[in-house]
mmCIF file of C-alpha atoms in Angstrom:
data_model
loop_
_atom_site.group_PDB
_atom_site.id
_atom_site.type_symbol
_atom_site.label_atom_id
_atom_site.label_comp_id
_atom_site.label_asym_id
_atom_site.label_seq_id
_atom_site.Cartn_x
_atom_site.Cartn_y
_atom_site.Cartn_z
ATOM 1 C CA UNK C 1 1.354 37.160 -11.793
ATOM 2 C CA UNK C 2 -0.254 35.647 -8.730
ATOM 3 C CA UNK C 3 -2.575 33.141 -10.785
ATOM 4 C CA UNK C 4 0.145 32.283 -13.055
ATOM 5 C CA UNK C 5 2.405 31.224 -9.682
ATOM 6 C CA UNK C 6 -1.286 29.538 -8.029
ATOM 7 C CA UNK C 7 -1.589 27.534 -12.226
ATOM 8 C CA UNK C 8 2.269 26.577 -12.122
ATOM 9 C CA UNK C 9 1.618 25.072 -8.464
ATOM 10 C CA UNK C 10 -1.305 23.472 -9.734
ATOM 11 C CA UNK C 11 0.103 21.671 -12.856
ATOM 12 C CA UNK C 12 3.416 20.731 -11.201
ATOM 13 C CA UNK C 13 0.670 18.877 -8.532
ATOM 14 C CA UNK C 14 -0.852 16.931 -11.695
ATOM 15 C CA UNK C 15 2.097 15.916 -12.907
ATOM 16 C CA UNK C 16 2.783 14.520 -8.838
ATOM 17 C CA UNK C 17 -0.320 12.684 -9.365
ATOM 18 C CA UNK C 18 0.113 11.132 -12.880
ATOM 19 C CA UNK C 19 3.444 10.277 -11.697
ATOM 20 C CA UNK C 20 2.475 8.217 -9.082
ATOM 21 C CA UNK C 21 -0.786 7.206 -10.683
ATOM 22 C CA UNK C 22 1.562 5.787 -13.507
ATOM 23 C CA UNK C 23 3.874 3.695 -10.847
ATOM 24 C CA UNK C 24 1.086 1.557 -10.237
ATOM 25 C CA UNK C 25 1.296 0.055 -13.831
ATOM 26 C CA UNK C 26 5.060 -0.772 -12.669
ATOM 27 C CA UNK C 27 5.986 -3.594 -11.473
ATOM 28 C CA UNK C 28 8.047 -3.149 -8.115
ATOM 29 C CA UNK C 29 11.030 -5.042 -7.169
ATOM 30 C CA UNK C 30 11.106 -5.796 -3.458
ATOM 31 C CA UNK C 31 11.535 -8.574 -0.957
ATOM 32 C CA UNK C 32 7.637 -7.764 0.384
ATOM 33 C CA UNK C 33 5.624 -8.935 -2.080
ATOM 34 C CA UNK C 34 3.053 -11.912 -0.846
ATOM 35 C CA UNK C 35 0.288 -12.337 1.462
ATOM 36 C CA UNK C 36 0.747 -10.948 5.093
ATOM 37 C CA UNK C 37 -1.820 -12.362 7.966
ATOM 38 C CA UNK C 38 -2.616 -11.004 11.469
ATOM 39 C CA UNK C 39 -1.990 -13.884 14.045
ATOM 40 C CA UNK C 40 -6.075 -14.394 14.054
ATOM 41 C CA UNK C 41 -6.190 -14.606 10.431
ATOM 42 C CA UNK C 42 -8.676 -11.663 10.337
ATOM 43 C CA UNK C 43 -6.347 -8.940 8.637
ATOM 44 C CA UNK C 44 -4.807 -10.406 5.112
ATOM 45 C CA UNK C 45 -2.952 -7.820 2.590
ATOM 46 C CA UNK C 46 -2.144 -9.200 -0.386
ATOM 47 C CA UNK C 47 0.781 -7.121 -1.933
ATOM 48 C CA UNK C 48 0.778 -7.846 -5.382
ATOM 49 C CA UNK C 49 4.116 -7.382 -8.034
ATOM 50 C CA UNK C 50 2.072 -4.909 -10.035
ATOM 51 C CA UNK C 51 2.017 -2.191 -7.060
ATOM 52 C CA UNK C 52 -1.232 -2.651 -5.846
ATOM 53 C CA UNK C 53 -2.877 -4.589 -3.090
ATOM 54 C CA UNK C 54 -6.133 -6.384 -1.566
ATOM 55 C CA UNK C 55 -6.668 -6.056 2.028
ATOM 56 C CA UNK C 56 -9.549 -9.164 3.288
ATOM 57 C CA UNK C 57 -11.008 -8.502 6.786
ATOM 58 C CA UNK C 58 -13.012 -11.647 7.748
ATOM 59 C CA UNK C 59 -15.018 -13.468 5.232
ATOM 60 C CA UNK C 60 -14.593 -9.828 2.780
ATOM 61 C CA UNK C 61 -11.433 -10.874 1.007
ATOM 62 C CA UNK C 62 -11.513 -7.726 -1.289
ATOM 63 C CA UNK C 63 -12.698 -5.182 1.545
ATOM 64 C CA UNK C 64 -10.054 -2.836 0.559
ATOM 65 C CA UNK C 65 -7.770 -2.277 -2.375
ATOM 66 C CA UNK C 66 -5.574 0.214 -3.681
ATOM 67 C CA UNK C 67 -1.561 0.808 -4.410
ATOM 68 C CA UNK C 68 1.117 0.316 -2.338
ATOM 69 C CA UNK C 69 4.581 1.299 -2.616
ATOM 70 C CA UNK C 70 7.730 -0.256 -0.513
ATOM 71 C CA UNK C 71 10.356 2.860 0.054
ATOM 72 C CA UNK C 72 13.355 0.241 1.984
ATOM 73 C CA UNK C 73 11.330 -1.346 4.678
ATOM 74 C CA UNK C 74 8.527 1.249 4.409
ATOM 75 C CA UNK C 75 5.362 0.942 3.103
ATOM 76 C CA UNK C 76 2.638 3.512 2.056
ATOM 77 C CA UNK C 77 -1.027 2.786 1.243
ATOM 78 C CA UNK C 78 -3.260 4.707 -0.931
ATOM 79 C CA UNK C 79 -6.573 3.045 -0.902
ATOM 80 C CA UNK C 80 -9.015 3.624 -3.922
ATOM 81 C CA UNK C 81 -11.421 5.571 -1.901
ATOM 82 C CA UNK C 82 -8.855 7.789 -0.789
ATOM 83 C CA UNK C 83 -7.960 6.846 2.165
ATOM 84 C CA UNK C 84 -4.099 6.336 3.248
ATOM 85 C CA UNK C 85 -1.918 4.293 5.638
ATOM 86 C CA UNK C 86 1.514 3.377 6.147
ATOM 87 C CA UNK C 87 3.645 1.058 7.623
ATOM 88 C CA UNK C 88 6.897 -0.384 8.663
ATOM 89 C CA UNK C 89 8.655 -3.856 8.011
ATOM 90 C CA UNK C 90 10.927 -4.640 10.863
ATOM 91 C CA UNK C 91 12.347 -8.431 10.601
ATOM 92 C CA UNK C 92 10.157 -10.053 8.282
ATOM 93 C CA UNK C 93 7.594 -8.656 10.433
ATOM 94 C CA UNK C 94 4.698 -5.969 9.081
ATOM 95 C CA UNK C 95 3.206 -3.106 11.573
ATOM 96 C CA UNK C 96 0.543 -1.511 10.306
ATOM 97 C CA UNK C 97 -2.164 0.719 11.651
ATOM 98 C CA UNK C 98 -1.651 -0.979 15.179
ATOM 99 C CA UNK C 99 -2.258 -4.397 13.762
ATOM 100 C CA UNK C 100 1.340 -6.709 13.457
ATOM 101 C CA UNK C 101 1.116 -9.170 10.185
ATOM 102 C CA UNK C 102 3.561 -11.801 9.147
ATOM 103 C CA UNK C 103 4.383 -13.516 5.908
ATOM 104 C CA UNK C 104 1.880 -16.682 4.880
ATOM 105 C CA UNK C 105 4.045 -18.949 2.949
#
């Protein structure tokens, strides 16, 4: 009975991960979608319509990518190499991972 229960847990974790593996070929509807810039210009995320994004860092411009998803004026990262961040939008403002980005328009 146990490795039926420990299977069950398993699978209903797949499914979690198809799920949100599948909400990156979504498009999202939200008010954050465009290229956000540290004051320095160093730090650029690129949030992109389809759910993912491209994070430049200096002359890199696709140092890090991955999918995004924008939960009211949160954001969560999940970067293709696993890694994951988060972050908050607070007047047109992003803070993220200590760094503060605004809107390039």
């Amino acid at each position: 009975m146990r490795g039926l229960a420990v299977a069950a847990s398993l699978v209903a974790i797949s499914a979690g991960f198809a799920i949100a593996k599948d909400m990156t070929m979504n498009s999202q509807t939200h008010e954050y979608t465009g290229l956000w810039v540290t004051g320095d210009g160093h730090i650029r995320h690129q949030l992109l319509p389809n759910g993912r994004y491209v994070e430049a860092r200096g002359t890199r411009e696709k140092a890090y990518q991955g999918r995004y998803l924008v939960t009211g004026n949160h954001i969560d990262y999940w970067d293709d190499t696993g890694f994951t961040a988060d972050g908050e939008f607070i007047q047109d403002v992003l803070h993220h991972a200590g760094m503060v980005l605004r809107r390039r328009k």
